[in-house]
mmCIF file of the C-alpha atoms, coordinates in Angstrom:
data_MODEL
# 
_entry.id   MODEL 
# 
loop_
_atom_site.group_PDB 
_atom_site.id 
_atom_site.type_symbol 
_atom_site.label_atom_id 
_atom_site.label_alt_id 
_atom_site.label_comp_id 
_atom_site.label_asym_id 
_atom_site.label_entity_id 
_atom_site.label_seq_id 
_atom_site.pdbx_PDB_ins_code 
_atom_site.Cartn_x 
_atom_site.Cartn_y 
_atom_site.Cartn_z 
_atom_site.occupancy 
_atom_site.B_iso_or_equiv 
_atom_site.pdbx_formal_charge 
_atom_site.auth_seq_id 
_atom_site.auth_comp_id 
_atom_site.auth_asym_id 
_atom_site.auth_atom_id 
_atom_site.pdbx_PDB_model_num 
ATOM 1   C CA . UNK A 1 1   ? 5.217   -13.165 -9.363  1.00 0.00 ? 1   UNK A CA 1 
ATOM 2   C CA . UNK A 1 2   ? 2.712   -13.903 -6.759  1.00 0.00 ? 2   UNK A CA 1 
ATOM 3   C CA . UNK A 1 3   ? 1.204   -11.946 -3.727  1.00 0.00 ? 3   UNK A CA 1 
ATOM 4   C CA . UNK A 1 4   ? 2.462   -13.922 -0.677  1.00 0.00 ? 4   UNK A CA 1 
ATOM 5   C CA . UNK A 1 5   ? 0.029   -13.859 2.031   1.00 0.00 ? 5   UNK A CA 1 
ATOM 6   C CA . UNK A 1 6   ? -0.492  -15.447 5.566   1.00 0.00 ? 6   UNK A CA 1 
ATOM 7   C CA . UNK A 1 7   ? -2.938  -16.979 7.806   1.00 0.00 ? 7   UNK A CA 1 
ATOM 8   C CA . UNK A 1 8   ? -4.199  -15.020 10.643  1.00 0.00 ? 8   UNK A CA 1 
ATOM 9   C CA . UNK A 1 9   ? -6.447  -16.577 13.472  1.00 0.00 ? 9   UNK A CA 1 
ATOM 10  C CA . UNK A 1 10  ? -9.046  -13.605 14.112  1.00 0.00 ? 10  UNK A CA 1 
ATOM 11  C CA . UNK A 1 11  ? -12.968 -13.706 15.657  1.00 0.00 ? 11  UNK A CA 1 
ATOM 12  C CA . UNK A 1 12  ? -15.504 -13.553 13.001  1.00 0.00 ? 12  UNK A CA 1 
ATOM 13  C CA . UNK A 1 13  ? -17.472 -11.414 14.499  1.00 0.00 ? 13  UNK A CA 1 
ATOM 14  C CA . UNK A 1 14  ? -15.308 -8.559  15.773  1.00 0.00 ? 14  UNK A CA 1 
ATOM 15  C CA . UNK A 1 15  ? -16.341 -6.961  18.791  1.00 0.00 ? 15  UNK A CA 1 
ATOM 16  C CA . UNK A 1 16  ? -18.898 -9.516  19.127  1.00 0.00 ? 16  UNK A CA 1 
ATOM 17  C CA . UNK A 1 17  ? -17.229 -11.434 22.710  1.00 0.00 ? 17  UNK A CA 1 
ATOM 18  C CA . UNK A 1 18  ? -16.744 -15.091 22.591  1.00 0.00 ? 18  UNK A CA 1 
ATOM 19  C CA . UNK A 1 19  ? -17.340 -15.194 18.497  1.00 0.00 ? 19  UNK A CA 1 
ATOM 20  C CA . UNK A 1 20  ? -15.855 -18.230 16.697  1.00 0.00 ? 20  UNK A CA 1 
ATOM 21  C CA . UNK A 1 21  ? -12.257 -17.407 15.443  1.00 0.00 ? 21  UNK A CA 1 
ATOM 22  C CA . UNK A 1 22  ? -11.210 -18.174 12.041  1.00 0.00 ? 22  UNK A CA 1 
ATOM 23  C CA . UNK A 1 23  ? -8.273  -18.057 9.652   1.00 0.00 ? 23  UNK A CA 1 
ATOM 24  C CA . UNK A 1 24  ? -8.012  -15.204 7.313   1.00 0.00 ? 24  UNK A CA 1 
ATOM 25  C CA . UNK A 1 25  ? -5.837  -14.268 4.643   1.00 0.00 ? 25  UNK A CA 1 
ATOM 26  C CA . UNK A 1 26  ? -3.970  -11.290 4.720   1.00 0.00 ? 26  UNK A CA 1 
ATOM 27  C CA . UNK A 1 27  ? -1.012  -10.141 2.064   1.00 0.00 ? 27  UNK A CA 1 
ATOM 28  C CA . UNK A 1 28  ? 2.576   -10.456 2.775   1.00 0.00 ? 28  UNK A CA 1 
ATOM 29  C CA . UNK A 1 29  ? 4.863   -7.923  1.223   1.00 0.00 ? 29  UNK A CA 1 
ATOM 30  C CA . UNK A 1 30  ? 8.192   -8.987  0.427   1.00 0.00 ? 30  UNK A CA 1 
ATOM 31  C CA . UNK A 1 31  ? 9.999   -5.747  1.173   1.00 0.00 ? 31  UNK A CA 1 
ATOM 32  C CA . UNK A 1 32  ? 9.557   -1.663  0.096   1.00 0.00 ? 32  UNK A CA 1 
ATOM 33  C CA . UNK A 1 33  ? 10.865  -0.010  -2.952  1.00 0.00 ? 33  UNK A CA 1 
ATOM 34  C CA . UNK A 1 34  ? 12.068  3.145   -1.895  1.00 0.00 ? 34  UNK A CA 1 
ATOM 35  C CA . UNK A 1 35  ? 12.135  6.562   -4.393  1.00 0.00 ? 35  UNK A CA 1 
ATOM 36  C CA . UNK A 1 36  ? 15.861  6.011   -5.066  1.00 0.00 ? 36  UNK A CA 1 
ATOM 37  C CA . UNK A 1 37  ? 15.479  2.368   -6.415  1.00 0.00 ? 37  UNK A CA 1 
ATOM 38  C CA . UNK A 1 38  ? 12.061  3.641   -8.101  1.00 0.00 ? 38  UNK A CA 1 
ATOM 39  C CA . UNK A 1 39  ? 13.878  6.265   -9.768  1.00 0.00 ? 39  UNK A CA 1 
ATOM 40  C CA . UNK A 1 40  ? 16.650  4.196   -10.944 1.00 0.00 ? 40  UNK A CA 1 
ATOM 41  C CA . UNK A 1 41  ? 14.144  1.540   -12.436 1.00 0.00 ? 41  UNK A CA 1 
ATOM 42  C CA . UNK A 1 42  ? 12.543  3.961   -14.129 1.00 0.00 ? 42  UNK A CA 1 
ATOM 43  C CA . UNK A 1 43  ? 15.571  5.579   -15.638 1.00 0.00 ? 43  UNK A CA 1 
ATOM 44  C CA . UNK A 1 44  ? 16.951  2.296   -16.531 1.00 0.00 ? 44  UNK A CA 1 
ATOM 45  C CA . UNK A 1 45  ? 13.637  1.968   -19.237 1.00 0.00 ? 45  UNK A CA 1 
ATOM 46  C CA . UNK A 1 46  ? 14.217  5.580   -20.575 1.00 0.00 ? 46  UNK A CA 1 
ATOM 47  C CA . UNK A 1 47  ? 16.827  8.211   -21.905 1.00 0.00 ? 47  UNK A CA 1 
ATOM 48  C CA . UNK A 1 48  ? 16.861  10.453  -18.419 1.00 0.00 ? 48  UNK A CA 1 
ATOM 49  C CA . UNK A 1 49  ? 19.254  10.124  -15.482 1.00 0.00 ? 49  UNK A CA 1 
ATOM 50  C CA . UNK A 1 50  ? 17.863  8.517   -12.584 1.00 0.00 ? 50  UNK A CA 1 
ATOM 51  C CA . UNK A 1 51  ? 18.094  12.320  -10.845 1.00 0.00 ? 51  UNK A CA 1 
ATOM 52  C CA . UNK A 1 52  ? 15.714  13.686  -13.339 1.00 0.00 ? 52  UNK A CA 1 
ATOM 53  C CA . UNK A 1 53  ? 13.243  11.062  -12.664 1.00 0.00 ? 53  UNK A CA 1 
ATOM 54  C CA . UNK A 1 54  ? 13.653  12.173  -8.969  1.00 0.00 ? 54  UNK A CA 1 
ATOM 55  C CA . UNK A 1 55  ? 13.111  15.985  -9.682  1.00 0.00 ? 55  UNK A CA 1 
ATOM 56  C CA . UNK A 1 56  ? 9.701   15.058  -11.837 1.00 0.00 ? 56  UNK A CA 1 
ATOM 57  C CA . UNK A 1 57  ? 8.565   12.915  -8.886  1.00 0.00 ? 57  UNK A CA 1 
ATOM 58  C CA . UNK A 1 58  ? 9.258   15.935  -6.649  1.00 0.00 ? 58  UNK A CA 1 
ATOM 59  C CA . UNK A 1 59  ? 7.456   18.225  -8.296  1.00 0.00 ? 59  UNK A CA 1 
ATOM 60  C CA . UNK A 1 60  ? 4.816   15.836  -9.188  1.00 0.00 ? 60  UNK A CA 1 
ATOM 61  C CA . UNK A 1 61  ? 4.046   15.305  -5.268  1.00 0.00 ? 61  UNK A CA 1 
ATOM 62  C CA . UNK A 1 62  ? 4.125   19.405  -5.091  1.00 0.00 ? 62  UNK A CA 1 
ATOM 63  C CA . UNK A 1 63  ? 1.484   19.877  -7.787  1.00 0.00 ? 63  UNK A CA 1 
ATOM 64  C CA . UNK A 1 64  ? -0.761  17.243  -6.812  1.00 0.00 ? 64  UNK A CA 1 
ATOM 65  C CA . UNK A 1 65  ? -0.560  18.679  -3.424  1.00 0.00 ? 65  UNK A CA 1 
ATOM 66  C CA . UNK A 1 66  ? -1.453  22.060  -4.661  1.00 0.00 ? 66  UNK A CA 1 
ATOM 67  C CA . UNK A 1 67  ? -3.918  20.706  -7.123  1.00 0.00 ? 67  UNK A CA 1 
ATOM 68  C CA . UNK A 1 68  ? -6.138  18.614  -4.514  1.00 0.00 ? 68  UNK A CA 1 
ATOM 69  C CA . UNK A 1 69  ? -6.285  21.620  -2.197  1.00 0.00 ? 69  UNK A CA 1 
ATOM 70  C CA . UNK A 1 70  ? -7.949  23.360  -4.921  1.00 0.00 ? 70  UNK A CA 1 
ATOM 71  C CA . UNK A 1 71  ? -10.459 20.314  -5.126  1.00 0.00 ? 71  UNK A CA 1 
ATOM 72  C CA . UNK A 1 72  ? -9.728  19.601  -8.385  1.00 0.00 ? 72  UNK A CA 1 
ATOM 73  C CA . UNK A 1 73  ? -9.238  15.509  -9.737  1.00 0.00 ? 73  UNK A CA 1 
ATOM 74  C CA . UNK A 1 74  ? -5.983  14.985  -10.780 1.00 0.00 ? 74  UNK A CA 1 
ATOM 75  C CA . UNK A 1 75  ? -5.642  12.447  -13.736 1.00 0.00 ? 75  UNK A CA 1 
ATOM 76  C CA . UNK A 1 76  ? -2.611  10.948  -14.515 1.00 0.00 ? 76  UNK A CA 1 
ATOM 77  C CA . UNK A 1 77  ? -2.690  9.430   -17.742 1.00 0.00 ? 77  UNK A CA 1 
ATOM 78  C CA . UNK A 1 78  ? -3.279  5.825   -17.764 1.00 0.00 ? 78  UNK A CA 1 
ATOM 79  C CA . UNK A 1 79  ? -1.721  6.014   -14.328 1.00 0.00 ? 79  UNK A CA 1 
ATOM 80  C CA . UNK A 1 80  ? -4.753  6.678   -12.565 1.00 0.00 ? 80  UNK A CA 1 
ATOM 81  C CA . UNK A 1 81  ? -6.458  9.655   -10.994 1.00 0.00 ? 81  UNK A CA 1 
ATOM 82  C CA . UNK A 1 82  ? -6.046  10.849  -7.659  1.00 0.00 ? 82  UNK A CA 1 
ATOM 83  C CA . UNK A 1 83  ? -8.842  12.822  -5.681  1.00 0.00 ? 83  UNK A CA 1 
ATOM 84  C CA . UNK A 1 84  ? -9.859  14.094  -2.101  1.00 0.00 ? 84  UNK A CA 1 
ATOM 85  C CA . UNK A 1 85  ? -12.447 13.111  -0.249  1.00 0.00 ? 85  UNK A CA 1 
ATOM 86  C CA . UNK A 1 86  ? -14.639 13.916  3.042   1.00 0.00 ? 86  UNK A CA 1 
ATOM 87  C CA . UNK A 1 87  ? -17.167 12.797  5.134   1.00 0.00 ? 87  UNK A CA 1 
ATOM 88  C CA . UNK A 1 88  ? -19.644 13.817  8.236   1.00 0.00 ? 88  UNK A CA 1 
ATOM 89  C CA . UNK A 1 89  ? -21.986 13.145  10.903  1.00 0.00 ? 89  UNK A CA 1 
ATOM 90  C CA . UNK A 1 90  ? -25.423 13.382  9.750   1.00 0.00 ? 90  UNK A CA 1 
ATOM 91  C CA . UNK A 1 91  ? -27.996 15.963  10.825  1.00 0.00 ? 91  UNK A CA 1 
ATOM 92  C CA . UNK A 1 92  ? -31.894 16.341  10.217  1.00 0.00 ? 92  UNK A CA 1 
ATOM 93  C CA . UNK A 1 93  ? -31.960 19.756  9.467   1.00 0.00 ? 93  UNK A CA 1 
ATOM 94  C CA . UNK A 1 94  ? -29.658 21.587  6.952   1.00 0.00 ? 94  UNK A CA 1 
ATOM 95  C CA . UNK A 1 95  ? -29.109 24.601  9.190   1.00 0.00 ? 95  UNK A CA 1 
ATOM 96  C CA . UNK A 1 96  ? -27.621 22.391  11.898  1.00 0.00 ? 96  UNK A CA 1 
ATOM 97  C CA . UNK A 1 97  ? -24.737 21.751  9.798   1.00 0.00 ? 97  UNK A CA 1 
ATOM 98  C CA . UNK A 1 98  ? -21.472 23.113  10.273  1.00 0.00 ? 98  UNK A CA 1 
ATOM 99  C CA . UNK A 1 99  ? -18.664 22.547  8.919   1.00 0.00 ? 99  UNK A CA 1 
ATOM 100 C CA . UNK A 1 100 ? -16.931 21.217  12.111  1.00 0.00 ? 100 UNK A CA 1 
ATOM 101 C CA . UNK A 1 101 ? -18.367 18.178  11.569  1.00 0.00 ? 101 UNK A CA 1 
ATOM 102 C CA . UNK A 1 102 ? -16.529 17.504  8.753   1.00 0.00 ? 102 UNK A CA 1 
ATOM 103 C CA . UNK A 1 103 ? -14.168 14.551  9.507   1.00 0.00 ? 103 UNK A CA 1 
ATOM 104 C CA . UNK A 1 104 ? -10.262 14.765  8.444   1.00 0.00 ? 104 UNK A CA 1 
ATOM 105 C CA . UNK A 1 105 ? -10.229 14.449  4.391   1.00 0.00 ? 105 UNK A CA 1 
ATOM 106 C CA . UNK A 1 106 ? -9.195  11.050  2.942   1.00 0.00 ? 106 UNK A CA 1 
ATOM 107 C CA . UNK A 1 107 ? -6.853  10.860  -0.608  1.00 0.00 ? 107 UNK A CA 1 
ATOM 108 C CA . UNK A 1 108 ? -8.406  8.350   -2.814  1.00 0.00 ? 108 UNK A CA 1 
ATOM 109 C CA . UNK A 1 109 ? -6.622  6.955   -5.899  1.00 0.00 ? 109 UNK A CA 1 
ATOM 110 C CA . UNK A 1 110 ? -8.621  5.025   -8.384  1.00 0.00 ? 110 UNK A CA 1 
ATOM 111 C CA . UNK A 1 111 ? -6.007  3.039   -10.560 1.00 0.00 ? 111 UNK A CA 1 
ATOM 112 C CA . UNK A 1 112 ? -5.849  2.931   -14.159 1.00 0.00 ? 112 UNK A CA 1 
ATOM 113 C CA . UNK A 1 113 ? -6.545  0.133   -16.743 1.00 0.00 ? 113 UNK A CA 1 
ATOM 114 C CA . UNK A 1 114 ? -3.288  -1.769  -16.486 1.00 0.00 ? 114 UNK A CA 1 
ATOM 115 C CA . UNK A 1 115 ? -3.636  -1.772  -12.421 1.00 0.00 ? 115 UNK A CA 1 
ATOM 116 C CA . UNK A 1 116 ? -7.048  -2.802  -12.731 1.00 0.00 ? 116 UNK A CA 1 
ATOM 117 C CA . UNK A 1 117 ? -6.308  -5.837  -14.850 1.00 0.00 ? 117 UNK A CA 1 
ATOM 118 C CA . UNK A 1 118 ? -3.032  -6.203  -13.000 1.00 0.00 ? 118 UNK A CA 1 
ATOM 119 C CA . UNK A 1 119 ? -5.664  -7.564  -10.179 1.00 0.00 ? 119 UNK A CA 1 
ATOM 120 C CA . UNK A 1 120 ? -7.573  -9.554  -12.319 1.00 0.00 ? 120 UNK A CA 1 
ATOM 121 C CA . UNK A 1 121 ? -4.702  -11.708 -12.925 1.00 0.00 ? 121 UNK A CA 1 
ATOM 122 C CA . UNK A 1 122 ? -2.848  -11.870 -9.877  1.00 0.00 ? 122 UNK A CA 1 
ATOM 123 C CA . UNK A 1 123 ? -1.545  -15.176 -8.585  1.00 0.00 ? 123 UNK A CA 1 
ATOM 124 C CA . UNK A 1 124 ? -1.292  -15.860 -4.342  1.00 0.00 ? 124 UNK A CA 1 
ATOM 125 C CA . UNK A 1 125 ? 1.369   -17.650 -2.731  1.00 0.00 ? 125 UNK A CA 1 
ATOM 126 C CA . UNK A 1 126 ? 1.265   -19.084 1.243   1.00 0.00 ? 126 UNK A CA 1 
ATOM 127 C CA . UNK A 1 127 ? 4.253   -17.732 3.081   1.00 0.00 ? 127 UNK A CA 1 
ATOM 128 C CA . UNK A 1 128 ? 5.145   -19.623 5.462   1.00 0.00 ? 128 UNK A CA 1 
ATOM 129 C CA . UNK A 1 129 ? 7.152   -18.166 8.447   1.00 0.00 ? 129 UNK A CA 1 
ATOM 130 C CA . UNK A 1 130 ? 10.931  -19.390 8.950   1.00 0.00 ? 130 UNK A CA 1 
ATOM 131 C CA . UNK A 1 131 ? 12.159  -21.250 11.153  1.00 0.00 ? 131 UNK A CA 1 
ATOM 132 C CA . UNK A 1 132 ? 14.195  -19.692 13.675  1.00 0.00 ? 132 UNK A CA 1 
ATOM 133 C CA . UNK A 1 133 ? 17.922  -20.605 13.391  1.00 0.00 ? 133 UNK A CA 1 
ATOM 134 C CA . UNK A 1 134 ? 19.422  -22.130 16.823  1.00 0.00 ? 134 UNK A CA 1 
ATOM 135 C CA . UNK A 1 135 ? 22.934  -20.926 17.317  1.00 0.00 ? 135 UNK A CA 1 
ATOM 136 C CA . UNK A 1 136 ? 25.136  -23.828 16.583  1.00 0.00 ? 136 UNK A CA 1 
ATOM 137 C CA . UNK A 1 137 ? 23.255  -26.378 16.056  1.00 0.00 ? 137 UNK A CA 1 
ATOM 138 C CA . UNK A 1 138 ? 25.755  -28.870 15.172  1.00 0.00 ? 138 UNK A CA 1 
ATOM 139 C CA . UNK A 1 139 ? 27.393  -28.365 18.519  1.00 0.00 ? 139 UNK A CA 1 
ATOM 140 C CA . UNK A 1 140 ? 30.978  -27.974 16.277  1.00 0.00 ? 140 UNK A CA 1 
ATOM 141 C CA . UNK A 1 141 ? 32.318  -24.492 15.017  1.00 0.00 ? 141 UNK A CA 1 
ATOM 142 C CA . UNK A 1 142 ? 30.000  -22.284 13.395  1.00 0.00 ? 142 UNK A CA 1 
ATOM 143 C CA . UNK A 1 143 ? 32.908  -22.282 10.561  1.00 0.00 ? 143 UNK A CA 1 
ATOM 144 C CA . UNK A 1 144 ? 33.192  -24.874 8.063   1.00 0.00 ? 144 UNK A CA 1 
ATOM 145 C CA . UNK A 1 145 ? 36.426  -27.447 8.933   1.00 0.00 ? 145 UNK A CA 1 
ATOM 146 C CA . UNK A 1 146 ? 39.234  -27.115 6.047   1.00 0.00 ? 146 UNK A CA 1 
ATOM 147 C CA . UNK A 1 147 ? 41.259  -30.406 5.971   1.00 0.00 ? 147 UNK A CA 1 
# 
């Protein structure tokens, strides 16, 4: 299946007044997969129940949080790695730096080999906006006539 995209008109130089506007592609999702569906899909490919998958994923979330808070990189085998990154304001002299200058941390996911390969083989398809349906365009009843 291909990744859907739509075209949006945006300034070519954001923040520059009167910059030329160009069309850019932005991804368009086809919906969401919630944890319930994910658990069912995983359970269908294994010998464990959907509830067992959910329990493992809940515990993964808990343990992942603890390990990241300890400053560890968490490697989930071929799935990929999670790590915390931080940034800060710059100072010319080390002595003038304080921890209050550190910006909010971010959690970074680095995909494993298979997910990186997915990016290389991705296909694309333009999603056209749906035409709004008008009420009763034929002027008759909204139900089919039965003779």
